[in-house]
Amino acid sequence: AQSVTQPDIHITVSEGASLELRCNYSYGATPYLFWYVQSPGQGLQLLLKYFSGDTLVQGIKGFEAEFKRSQSSFNLRKPSVHWSDAAEYFCAVGENNQGGKLIFGQGTELSVKP
Amino acid sequence: DAEITQSPRHKITETGRQVTLACHQTWNHNNMFWYRQDLGHGLRLIHYSYGVQDTNKGEVSDGYSVSRSNTEDLPLTLESAASSQTSVYFCASSESEYRPQYFGPGTRLTVL
């Protein structure tokens, strides 16, 4: 069955430190992938997307993600975290010919220490 | 600016009552989706629609229904609310397959 795993439920990093959030997926065909961010009480905001081509994609707010087919991963990174990055982050995966339906990971909550 | 709105933002109801949550988008997107968000489960797909008069069941559709009479709206109805349906509900829309989904602000529903 198709699935998306975010192994880390909660991560705490210090402000200014680098960040990597993990996402692994299990899909039979070529997936397309997204990262979304959710602040408390808000809806989900798109950070970045990968459909094809360059496997390193840039997003908003200084985030980037790298698609690694051999590892079935799409990890999100940021070189220097800001206190305003504290939020919940969701990885989502879609597959060709599935009508745009997405499977979401369970989310990773990011806390930022001053 | 185009947007997607949900109403109400908060709702408290009683077991057995019918409840309808509204979703309205002004992007003229064909695809619309309803999710519920619960701790430990991420977002789970309830129903979705690819256009007017089209509706499809998602992963957790039991006890829910939708109708699509125009492009802009996809209301979600809980036929007989149950405590297990206490959750935060998100509506999303997308232009087509391979396009991102854009989310509304959510509706927090409590069933007592």
JSON list of C-alpha atoms in Angstrom, two decimals:
[
{"chain": "A", "resi": 1, "resn": "ALA", "atom": "CA", "xyz": [0.00, 0.00, 0.00]},
{"chain": "A", "resi": 2, "resn": "GLN", "atom": "CA", "xyz": [1.10, 3.55, -0.62]},
{"chain": "A", "resi": 3, "resn": "SER", "atom": "CA", "xyz": [2.46, 5.26, 2.45]},
{"chain": "A", "resi": 4, "resn": "VAL", "atom": "CA", "xyz": [4.40, 8.26, 3.62]},
{"chain": "A", "resi": 5, "resn": "THR", "atom": "CA", "xyz": [6.53, 8.18, 6.75]},
{"chain": "A", "resi": 6, "resn": "GLN", "atom": "CA", "xyz": [7.90, 11.08, 8.70]},
{"chain": "A", "resi": 7, "resn": "PRO", "atom": "CA", "xyz": [10.02, 9.28, 11.30]},
{"chain": "A", "resi": 8, "resn": "ASP", "atom": "CA", "xyz": [10.40, 12.22, 13.65]},
{"chain": "A", "resi": 9, "resn": "ILE", "atom": "CA", "xyz": [7.25, 13.27, 15.48]},
{"chain": "A", "resi": 10, "resn": "HIS", "atom": "CA", "xyz": [8.95, 16.18, 17.24]},
{"chain": "A", "resi": 11, "resn": "ILE", "atom": "CA", "xyz": [12.27, 17.92, 16.68]},
{"chain": "A", "resi": 12, "resn": "THR", "atom": "CA", "xyz": [13.85, 20.74, 18.67]},
{"chain": "A", "resi": 13, "resn": "VAL", "atom": "CA", "xyz": [16.65, 22.84, 17.21]},
{"chain": "A", "resi": 14, "resn": "SER", "atom": "CA", "xyz": [18.39, 25.99, 18.35]},
{"chain": "A", "resi": 15, "resn": "GLU", "atom": "CA", "xyz": [17.81, 29.21, 16.47]},
{"chain": "A", "resi": 16, "resn": "GLY", "atom": "CA", "xyz": [20.49, 29.58, 13.82]},
{"chain": "A", "resi": 17, "resn": "ALA", "atom": "CA", "xyz": [21.17, 25.85, 13.62]},
{"chain": "A", "resi": 18, "resn": "SER", "atom": "CA", "xyz": [20.59, 23.80, 10.51]},
{"chain": "A", "resi": 19, "resn": "LEU", "atom": "CA", "xyz": [17.50, 21.66, 10.07]},
{"chain": "A", "resi": 20, "resn": "GLU", "atom": "CA", "xyz": [16.66, 18.46, 8.25]},
{"chain": "A", "resi": 21, "resn": "LEU", "atom": "CA", "xyz": [13.21, 16.88, 8.36]},
{"chain": "A", "resi": 22, "resn": "ARG", "atom": "CA", "xyz": [12.91, 13.39, 6.99]},
{"chain": "A", "resi": 23, "resn": "CYS", "atom": "CA", "xyz": [10.29, 12.00, 4.66]},
{"chain": "A", "resi": 24, "resn": "ASN", "atom": "CA", "xyz": [10.20, 8.51, 3.20]},
{"chain": "A", "resi": 25, "resn": "TYR", "atom": "CA", "xyz": [7.58, 7.18, 0.86]},
{"chain": "A", "resi": 26, "resn": "SER", "atom": "CA", "xyz": [6.46, 3.87, -0.51]},
{"chain": "A", "resi": 27, "resn": "TYR", "atom": "CA", "xyz": [5.05, 4.15, -4.03]},
{"chain": "A", "resi": 28, "resn": "GLY", "atom": "CA", "xyz": [5.11, 1.90, -7.06]},
{"chain": "A", "resi": 29, "resn": "ALA", "atom": "CA", "xyz": [5.48, 4.52, -9.78]},
{"chain": "A", "resi": 30, "resn": "THR", "atom": "CA", "xyz": [7.08, 7.91, -10.16]},
{"chain": "A", "resi": 31, "resn": "PRO", "atom": "CA", "xyz": [5.78, 10.12, -7.41]},
{"chain": "A", "resi": 32, "resn": "TYR", "atom": "CA", "xyz": [5.46, 13.83, -7.13]},
{"chain": "A", "resi": 33, "resn": "LEU", "atom": "CA", "xyz": [6.08, 15.35, -3.73]},
{"chain": "A", "resi": 34, "resn": "PHE", "atom": "CA", "xyz": [5.30, 18.35, -1.59]},
{"chain": "A", "resi": 35, "resn": "TRP", "atom": "CA", "xyz": [6.21, 19.84, 1.73]},
{"chain": "A", "resi": 36, "resn": "TYR", "atom": "CA", "xyz": [3.63, 21.90, 3.59]},
{"chain": "A", "resi": 37, "resn": "VAL", "atom": "CA", "xyz": [3.91, 23.91, 6.81]},
{"chain": "A", "resi": 38, "resn": "GLN", "atom": "CA", "xyz": [1.12, 24.47, 9.32]},
{"chain": "A", "resi": 39, "resn": "SER", "atom": "CA", "xyz": [1.25, 27.13, 12.01]},
{"chain": "A", "resi": 40, "resn": "PRO", "atom": "CA", "xyz": [-1.04, 26.68, 15.04]},
{"chain": "A", "resi": 41, "resn": "GLY", "atom": "CA", "xyz": [-4.68, 27.26, 14.16]},
{"chain": "A", "resi": 42, "resn": "GLN", "atom": "CA", "xyz": [-3.89, 27.74, 10.49]},
{"chain": "A", "resi": 43, "resn": "GLY", "atom": "CA", "xyz": [-4.31, 25.82, 7.29]},
{"chain": "A", "resi": 44, "resn": "LEU", "atom": "CA", "xyz": [-1.46, 24.22, 5.41]},
{"chain": "A", "resi": 45, "resn": "GLN", "atom": "CA", "xyz": [0.85, 26.40, 3.35]},
{"chain": "A", "resi": 46, "resn": "LEU", "atom": "CA", "xyz": [2.85, 25.03, 0.44]},
{"chain": "A", "resi": 47, "resn": "LEU", "atom": "CA", "xyz": [6.62, 25.24, 0.99]},
{"chain": "A", "resi": 48, "resn": "LEU", "atom": "CA", "xyz": [7.88, 23.52, -2.13]},
{"chain": "A", "resi": 49, "resn": "LYS", "atom": "CA", "xyz": [7.12, 20.86, -4.71]},
{"chain": "A", "resi": 50, "resn": "TYR", "atom": "CA", "xyz": [8.90, 18.32, -6.86]},
{"chain": "A", "resi": 51, "resn": "PHE", "atom": "CA", "xyz": [7.49, 16.90, -10.09]},
{"chain": "A", "resi": 52, "resn": "SER", "atom": "CA", "xyz": [10.50, 16.06, -12.23]},
{"chain": "A", "resi": 53, "resn": "GLY", "atom": "CA", "xyz": [13.85, 17.37, -13.31]},
{"chain": "A", "resi": 54, "resn": "ASP", "atom": "CA", "xyz": [16.39, 18.78, -10.89]},
{"chain": "A", "resi": 55, "resn": "THR", "atom": "CA", "xyz": [16.18, 16.73, -7.72]},
{"chain": "A", "resi": 56, "resn": "LEU", "atom": "CA", "xyz": [17.09, 19.67, -5.48]},
{"chain": "A", "resi": 57, "resn": "VAL", "atom": "CA", "xyz": [14.18, 22.06, -5.26]},
{"chain": "A", "resi": 58, "resn": "GLN", "atom": "CA", "xyz": [14.00, 25.45, -3.64]},
{"chain": "A", "resi": 59, "resn": "GLY", "atom": "CA", "xyz": [10.97, 26.71, -1.78]},
{"chain": "A", "resi": 60, "resn": "ILE", "atom": "CA", "xyz": [9.76, 29.67, 0.17]},
{"chain": "A", "resi": 61, "resn": "LYS", "atom": "CA", "xyz": [11.22, 30.90, 3.46]},
{"chain": "A", "resi": 62, "resn": "GLY", "atom": "CA", "xyz": [14.69, 29.58, 2.62]},
{"chain": "A", "resi": 63, "resn": "PHE", "atom": "CA", "xyz": [13.70, 25.90, 2.58]},
{"chain": "A", "resi": 64, "resn": "GLU", "atom": "CA", "xyz": [14.96, 23.32, 0.13]},
{"chain": "A", "resi": 65, "resn": "ALA", "atom": "CA", "xyz": [14.36, 19.61, -0.38]},
{"chain": "A", "resi": 66, "resn": "GLU", "atom": "CA", "xyz": [16.15, 16.86, -2.22]},
{"chain": "A", "resi": 67, "resn": "PHE", "atom": "CA", "xyz": [14.45, 13.97, -3.98]},
{"chain": "A", "resi": 68, "resn": "LYS", "atom": "CA", "xyz": [16.47, 10.76, -3.76]},
{"chain": "A", "resi": 69, "resn": "ARG", "atom": "CA", "xyz": [14.79, 8.01, -5.73]},
{"chain": "A", "resi": 70, "resn": "SER", "atom": "CA", "xyz": [17.22, 5.32, -4.59]},
{"chain": "A", "resi": 71, "resn": "GLN", "atom": "CA", "xyz": [16.35, 6.04, -0.97]},
{"chain": "A", "resi": 72, "resn": "SER", "atom": "CA", "xyz": [12.65, 6.86, -1.56]},
{"chain": "A", "resi": 73, "resn": "SER", "atom": "CA", "xyz": [13.21, 10.05, 0.37]},
{"chain": "A", "resi": 74, "resn": "PHE", "atom": "CA", "xyz": [12.36, 13.72, 0.08]},
{"chain": "A", "resi": 75, "resn": "ASN", "atom": "CA", "xyz": [14.01, 15.42, 3.04]},
{"chain": "A", "resi": 76, "resn": "LEU", "atom": "CA", "xyz": [13.43, 19.07, 3.85]},
{"chain": "A", "resi": 77, "resn": "ARG", "atom": "CA", "xyz": [16.38, 21.25, 4.83]},
{"chain": "A", "resi": 78, "resn": "LYS", "atom": "CA", "xyz": [17.12, 24.76, 5.98]},
{"chain": "A", "resi": 79, "resn": "PRO", "atom": "CA", "xyz": [20.64, 26.03, 6.70]},
{"chain": "A", "resi": 80, "resn": "SER", "atom": "CA", "xyz": [19.70, 28.39, 9.53]},
{"chain": "A", "resi": 81, "resn": "VAL", "atom": "CA", "xyz": [16.44, 28.12, 11.45]},
{"chain": "A", "resi": 82, "resn": "HIS", "atom": "CA", "xyz": [14.54, 31.17, 12.67]},
{"chain": "A", "resi": 83, "resn": "TRP", "atom": "CA", "xyz": [12.20, 31.24, 15.66]},
{"chain": "A", "resi": 84, "resn": "SER", "atom": "CA", "xyz": [9.30, 31.86, 13.26]},
{"chain": "A", "resi": 85, "resn": "ASP", "atom": "CA", "xyz": [9.92, 28.45, 11.66]},
{"chain": "A", "resi": 86, "resn": "ALA", "atom": "CA", "xyz": [8.38, 26.73, 14.68]},
{"chain": "A", "resi": 87, "resn": "ALA", "atom": "CA", "xyz": [5.39, 24.89, 13.23]},
{"chain": "A", "resi": 88, "resn": "GLU", "atom": "CA", "xyz": [4.26, 21.48, 12.04]},
{"chain": "A", "resi": 89, "resn": "TYR", "atom": "CA", "xyz": [5.61, 20.20, 8.74]},
{"chain": "A", "resi": 90, "resn": "PHE", "atom": "CA", "xyz": [3.90, 17.71, 6.48]},
{"chain": "A", "resi": 91, "resn": "CYS", "atom": "CA", "xyz": [5.28, 15.73, 3.60]},
{"chain": "A", "resi": 92, "resn": "ALA", "atom": "CA", "xyz": [2.76, 14.71, 0.93]},
{"chain": "A", "resi": 93, "resn": "VAL", "atom": "CA", "xyz": [3.08, 12.40, -2.05]},
{"chain": "A", "resi": 94, "resn": "GLY", "atom": "CA", "xyz": [1.01, 11.94, -5.15]},
{"chain": "A", "resi": 95, "resn": "GLU", "atom": "CA", "xyz": [1.28, 9.40, -7.92]},
{"chain": "A", "resi": 96, "resn": "ASN", "atom": "CA", "xyz": [0.65, 9.57, -11.65]},
{"chain": "A", "resi": 97, "resn": "ASN", "atom": "CA", "xyz": [-2.90, 8.88, -12.74]},
{"chain": "A", "resi": 98, "resn": "GLN", "atom": "CA", "xyz": [-4.31, 9.15, -9.25]},
{"chain": "A", "resi": 99, "resn": "GLY", "atom": "CA", "xyz": [-6.21, 12.33, -10.02]},
{"chain": "A", "resi": 100, "resn": "GLY", "atom": "CA", "xyz": [-4.14, 14.57, -7.80]},
{"chain": "A", "resi": 101, "resn": "LYS", "atom": "CA", "xyz": [-4.95, 12.72, -4.58]},
{"chain": "A", "resi": 102, "resn": "LEU", "atom": "CA", "xyz": [-2.21, 13.08, -1.99]},
{"chain": "A", "resi": 103, "resn": "ILE", "atom": "CA", "xyz": [-1.08, 10.88, 0.86]},
{"chain": "A", "resi": 104, "resn": "PHE", "atom": "CA", "xyz": [0.20, 12.84, 3.83]},
{"chain": "A", "resi": 105, "resn": "GLY", "atom": "CA", "xyz": [2.75, 11.88, 6.43]},
{"chain": "A", "resi": 106, "resn": "GLN", "atom": "CA", "xyz": [1.83, 12.20, 10.08]},
{"chain": "A", "resi": 107, "resn": "GLY", "atom": "CA", "xyz": [3.75, 15.43, 10.44]},
{"chain": "A", "resi": 108, "resn": "THR", "atom": "CA", "xyz": [6.83, 16.62, 12.32]},
{"chain": "A", "resi": 109, "resn": "GLU", "atom": "CA", "xyz": [6.46, 19.30, 14.94]},
{"chain": "A", "resi": 110, "resn": "LEU", "atom": "CA", "xyz": [9.41, 21.68, 15.01]},
{"chain": "A", "resi": 111, "resn": "SER", "atom": "CA", "xyz": [10.30, 23.64, 18.13]},
{"chain": "A", "resi": 112, "resn": "VAL", "atom": "CA", "xyz": [12.99, 26.33, 18.04]},
{"chain": "A", "resi": 113, "resn": "LYS", "atom": "CA", "xyz": [15.07, 27.16, 21.11]},
{"chain": "A", "resi": 114, "resn": "PRO", "atom": "CA", "xyz": [16.30, 30.75, 21.51]},
{"chain": "B", "resi": 1, "resn": "ASP", "atom": "CA", "xyz": [-6.85, 37.73, -4.54]},
{"chain": "B", "resi": 2, "resn": "ALA", "atom": "CA", "xyz": [-8.20, 34.27, -5.12]},
{"chain": "B", "resi": 3, "resn": "GLU", "atom": "CA", "xyz": [-8.69, 32.26, -1.97]},
{"chain": "B", "resi": 4, "resn": "ILE", "atom": "CA", "xyz": [-10.36, 29.32, -0.30]},
{"chain": "B", "resi": 5, "resn": "THR", "atom": "CA", "xyz": [-12.60, 29.89, 2.70]},
{"chain": "B", "resi": 6, "resn": "GLN", "atom": "CA", "xyz": [-14.31, 27.61, 5.18]},
{"chain": "B", "resi": 7, "resn": "SER", "atom": "CA", "xyz": [-17.23, 28.24, 7.48]},
{"chain": "B", "resi": 8, "resn": "PRO", "atom": "CA", "xyz": [-17.88, 28.05, 10.28]},
{"chain": "B", "resi": 9, "resn": "ARG", "atom": "CA", "xyz": [-14.39, 28.14, 11.77]},
{"chain": "B", "resi": 10, "resn": "HIS", "atom": "CA", "xyz": [-15.63, 26.52, 14.97]},
{"chain": "B", "resi": 11, "resn": "LYS", "atom": "CA", "xyz": [-18.72, 24.40, 15.55]},
{"chain": "B", "resi": 12, "resn": "ILE", "atom": "CA", "xyz": [-20.08, 22.54, 18.54]},
{"chain": "B", "resi": 13, "resn": "THR", "atom": "CA", "xyz": [-22.91, 20.12, 17.93]},
{"chain": "B", "resi": 14, "resn": "GLU", "atom": "CA", "xyz": [-24.63, 17.18, 19.55]},
{"chain": "B", "resi": 15, "resn": "THR", "atom": "CA", "xyz": [-24.52, 13.52, 18.67]},
{"chain": "B", "resi": 16, "resn": "GLY", "atom": "CA", "xyz": [-27.06, 12.62, 16.02]},
{"chain": "B", "resi": 17, "resn": "ARG", "atom": "CA", "xyz": [-27.44, 16.07, 14.50]},
{"chain": "B", "resi": 18, "resn": "GLN", "atom": "CA", "xyz": [-26.79, 16.79, 10.85]},
{"chain": "B", "resi": 19, "resn": "VAL", "atom": "CA", "xyz": [-23.96, 19.24, 10.27]},
{"chain": "B", "resi": 20, "resn": "THR", "atom": "CA", "xyz": [-22.79, 20.91, 7.08]},
{"chain": "B", "resi": 21, "resn": "LEU", "atom": "CA", "xyz": [-19.37, 22.49, 6.69]},
{"chain": "B", "resi": 22, "resn": "ALA", "atom": "CA", "xyz": [-18.94, 24.95, 3.86]},
{"chain": "B", "resi": 23, "resn": "CYS", "atom": "CA", "xyz": [-15.97, 25.29, 1.52]},
{"chain": "B", "resi": 24, "resn": "HIS", "atom": "CA", "xyz": [-15.73, 28.00, -1.13]},
{"chain": "B", "resi": 25, "resn": "GLN", "atom": "CA", "xyz": [-12.84, 28.69, -3.52]},
{"chain": "B", "resi": 26, "resn": "THR", "atom": "CA", "xyz": [-12.45, 31.52, -6.00]},
{"chain": "B", "resi": 27, "resn": "TRP", "atom": "CA", "xyz": [-9.62, 30.02, -8.07]},
{"chain": "B", "resi": 28, "resn": "ASN", "atom": "CA", "xyz": [-12.02, 28.25, -10.42]},
{"chain": "B", "resi": 29, "resn": "HIS", "atom": "CA", "xyz": [-10.20, 24.99, -9.61]},
{"chain": "B", "resi": 30, "resn": "ASN", "atom": "CA", "xyz": [-11.73, 21.77, -10.86]},
{"chain": "B", "resi": 31, "resn": "ASN", "atom": "CA", "xyz": [-10.42, 19.58, -8.05]},
{"chain": "B", "resi": 32, "resn": "MET", "atom": "CA", "xyz": [-11.60, 19.92, -4.48]},
{"chain": "B", "resi": 33, "resn": "PHE", "atom": "CA", "xyz": [-10.83, 17.78, -1.45]},
{"chain": "B", "resi": 34, "resn": "TRP", "atom": "CA", "xyz": [-11.97, 17.35, 2.14]},
{"chain": "B", "resi": 35, "resn": "TYR", "atom": "CA", "xyz": [-9.61, 16.08, 4.85]},
{"chain": "B", "resi": 36, "resn": "ARG", "atom": "CA", "xyz": [-9.81, 15.53, 8.55]},
{"chain": "B", "resi": 37, "resn": "GLN", "atom": "CA", "xyz": [-6.82, 16.08, 10.80]},
{"chain": "B", "resi": 38, "resn": "ASP", "atom": "CA", "xyz": [-6.39, 14.13, 14.00]},
{"chain": "B", "resi": 39, "resn": "LEU", "atom": "CA", "xyz": [-3.40, 13.76, 16.29]},
{"chain": "B", "resi": 40, "resn": "GLY", "atom": "CA", "xyz": [-1.20, 10.89, 15.19]},
{"chain": "B", "resi": 41, "resn": "HIS", "atom": "CA", "xyz": [-2.95, 10.50, 11.84]},
{"chain": "B", "resi": 42, "resn": "GLY", "atom": "CA", "xyz": [-1.89, 13.50, 9.80]},
{"chain": "B", "resi": 43, "resn": "LEU", "atom": "CA", "xyz": [-4.49, 14.40, 7.17]},
{"chain": "B", "resi": 44, "resn": "ARG", "atom": "CA", "xyz": [-6.86, 11.75, 5.90]},
{"chain": "B", "resi": 45, "resn": "LEU", "atom": "CA", "xyz": [-8.95, 12.15, 2.76]},
{"chain": "B", "resi": 46, "resn": "ILE", "atom": "CA", "xyz": [-12.71, 12.07, 3.27]},
{"chain": "B", "resi": 47, "resn": "HIS", "atom": "CA", "xyz": [-14.20, 12.93, -0.15]},
{"chain": "B", "resi": 48, "resn": "TYR", "atom": "CA", "xyz": [-13.06, 14.62, -3.32]},
{"chain": "B", "resi": 49, "resn": "SER", "atom": "CA", "xyz": [-14.45, 16.01, -6.54]},
{"chain": "B", "resi": 50, "resn": "TYR", "atom": "CA", "xyz": [-13.01, 16.58, -10.01]},
{"chain": "B", "resi": 51, "resn": "GLY", "atom": "CA", "xyz": [-15.77, 18.84, -11.22]},
{"chain": "B", "resi": 52, "resn": "VAL", "atom": "CA", "xyz": [-19.45, 19.71, -11.11]},
{"chain": "B", "resi": 53, "resn": "GLN", "atom": "CA", "xyz": [-21.63, 16.70, -10.31]},
{"chain": "B", "resi": 54, "resn": "ASP", "atom": "CA", "xyz": [-18.57, 14.54, -9.64]},
{"chain": "B", "resi": 55, "resn": "THR", "atom": "CA", "xyz": [-17.92, 13.16, -6.15]},
{"chain": "B", "resi": 56, "resn": "ASN", "atom": "CA", "xyz": [-15.71, 10.34, -4.90]},
{"chain": "B", "resi": 57, "resn": "LYS", "atom": "CA", "xyz": [-15.09, 8.58, -1.61]},
{"chain": "B", "resi": 58, "resn": "GLY", "atom": "CA", "xyz": [-11.77, 8.86, 0.09]},
{"chain": "B", "resi": 59, "resn": "GLU", "atom": "CA", "xyz": [-10.06, 6.86, 2.79]},
{"chain": "B", "resi": 60, "resn": "VAL", "atom": "CA", "xyz": [-12.45, 7.75, 5.64]},
{"chain": "B", "resi": 61, "resn": "SER", "atom": "CA", "xyz": [-15.79, 8.51, 3.97]},
{"chain": "B", "resi": 62, "resn": "ASP", "atom": "CA", "xyz": [-18.21, 6.64, 6.24]},
{"chain": "B", "resi": 63, "resn": "GLY", "atom": "CA", "xyz": [-20.71, 9.04, 7.82]},
{"chain": "B", "resi": 64, "resn": "TYR", "atom": "CA", "xyz": [-19.89, 11.89, 5.42]},
{"chain": "B", "resi": 65, "resn": "SER", "atom": "CA", "xyz": [-21.28, 13.08, 2.12]},
{"chain": "B", "resi": 66, "resn": "VAL", "atom": "CA", "xyz": [-20.53, 15.87, -0.36]},
{"chain": "B", "resi": 67, "resn": "SER", "atom": "CA", "xyz": [-22.23, 17.42, -3.34]},
{"chain": "B", "resi": 68, "resn": "ARG", "atom": "CA", "xyz": [-20.82, 19.59, -6.13]},
{"chain": "B", "resi": 69, "resn": "SER", "atom": "CA", "xyz": [-23.41, 21.78, -7.79]},
{"chain": "B", "resi": 70, "resn": "ASN", "atom": "CA", "xyz": [-20.96, 24.44, -8.99]},
{"chain": "B", "resi": 71, "resn": "THR", "atom": "CA", "xyz": [-17.22, 24.87, -9.41]},
{"chain": "B", "resi": 72, "resn": "GLU", "atom": "CA", "xyz": [-16.69, 27.07, -6.35]},
{"chain": "B", "resi": 73, "resn": "ASP", "atom": "CA", "xyz": [-18.31, 25.06, -3.56]},
{"chain": "B", "resi": 74, "resn": "LEU", "atom": "CA", "xyz": [-17.96, 21.63, -2.01]},
{"chain": "B", "resi": 75, "resn": "PRO", "atom": "CA", "xyz": [-20.00, 21.38, 1.21]},
{"chain": "B", "resi": 76, "resn": "LEU", "atom": "CA", "xyz": [-19.31, 18.48, 3.54]},
{"chain": "B", "resi": 77, "resn": "THR", "atom": "CA", "xyz": [-22.27, 16.99, 5.40]},
{"chain": "B", "resi": 78, "resn": "LEU", "atom": "CA", "xyz": [-22.17, 14.80, 8.46]},
{"chain": "B", "resi": 79, "resn": "GLU", "atom": "CA", "xyz": [-25.47, 12.96, 8.24]},
{"chain": "B", "resi": 80, "resn": "SER", "atom": "CA", "xyz": [-25.68, 12.04, 11.93]},
{"chain": "B", "resi": 81, "resn": "ALA", "atom": "CA", "xyz": [-22.75, 13.42, 13.89]},
{"chain": "B", "resi": 82, "resn": "ALA", "atom": "CA", "xyz": [-20.82, 11.06, 16.14]},
{"chain": "B", "resi": 83, "resn": "SER", "atom": "CA", "xyz": [-18.22, 11.80, 18.81]},
{"chain": "B", "resi": 84, "resn": "SER", "atom": "CA", "xyz": [-15.64, 10.05, 16.63]},
{"chain": "B", "resi": 85, "resn": "GLN", "atom": "CA", "xyz": [-16.11, 12.85, 14.10]},
{"chain": "B", "resi": 86, "resn": "THR", "atom": "CA", "xyz": [-14.72, 15.45, 16.47]},
{"chain": "B", "resi": 87, "resn": "SER", "atom": "CA", "xyz": [-11.78, 16.74, 14.46]},
{"chain": "B", "resi": 88, "resn": "VAL", "atom": "CA", "xyz": [-10.36, 19.60, 12.46]},
{"chain": "B", "resi": 89, "resn": "TYR", "atom": "CA", "xyz": [-11.61, 19.60, 8.88]},
{"chain": "B", "resi": 90, "resn": "PHE", "atom": "CA", "xyz": [-9.69, 21.08, 5.97]},
{"chain": "B", "resi": 91, "resn": "CYS", "atom": "CA", "xyz": [-10.86, 21.80, 2.49]},
{"chain": "B", "resi": 92, "resn": "ALA", "atom": "CA", "xyz": [-8.37, 22.07, -0.37]},
{"chain": "B", "resi": 93, "resn": "SER", "atom": "CA", "xyz": [-8.46, 22.74, -4.09]},
{"chain": "B", "resi": 94, "resn": "SER", "atom": "CA", "xyz": [-6.12, 22.25, -7.01]},
{"chain": "B", "resi": 95, "resn": "GLU", "atom": "CA", "xyz": [-6.12, 23.23, -10.65]},
{"chain": "B", "resi": 96, "resn": "SER", "atom": "CA", "xyz": [-5.50, 19.70, -11.88]},
{"chain": "B", "resi": 97, "resn": "GLU", "atom": "CA", "xyz": [-3.42, 16.61, -11.28]},
{"chain": "B", "resi": 98, "resn": "TYR", "atom": "CA", "xyz": [0.28, 17.42, -10.70]},
{"chain": "B", "resi": 99, "resn": "ARG", "atom": "CA", "xyz": [-0.65, 20.81, -9.30]},
{"chain": "B", "resi": 100, "resn": "PRO", "atom": "CA", "xyz": [-0.36, 21.66, -5.60]},
{"chain": "B", "resi": 101, "resn": "GLN", "atom": "CA", "xyz": [-3.39, 21.64, -3.37]},
{"chain": "B", "resi": 102, "resn": "TYR", "atom": "CA", "xyz": [-4.21, 24.90, -1.61]},
{"chain": "B", "resi": 103, "resn": "PHE", "atom": "CA", "xyz": [-5.85, 24.69, 1.78]},
{"chain": "B", "resi": 104, "resn": "GLY", "atom": "CA", "xyz": [-8.52, 26.59, 3.62]},
{"chain": "B", "resi": 105, "resn": "PRO", "atom": "CA", "xyz": [-8.07, 27.70, 7.26]},
{"chain": "B", "resi": 106, "resn": "GLY", "atom": "CA", "xyz": [-9.95, 24.73, 8.68]},
{"chain": "B", "resi": 107, "resn": "THR", "atom": "CA", "xyz": [-13.09, 24.11, 10.75]},
{"chain": "B", "resi": 108, "resn": "ARG", "atom": "CA", "xyz": [-12.79, 22.76, 14.27]},
{"chain": "B", "resi": 109, "resn": "LEU", "atom": "CA", "xyz": [-15.80, 20.55, 14.94]},
{"chain": "B", "resi": 110, "resn": "THR", "atom": "CA", "xyz": [-16.70, 19.21, 18.36]},
{"chain": "B", "resi": 111, "resn": "VAL", "atom": "CA", "xyz": [-19.43, 16.60, 18.70]},
{"chain": "B", "resi": 112, "resn": "LEU", "atom": "CA", "xyz": [-20.75, 16.24, 22.26]}
]
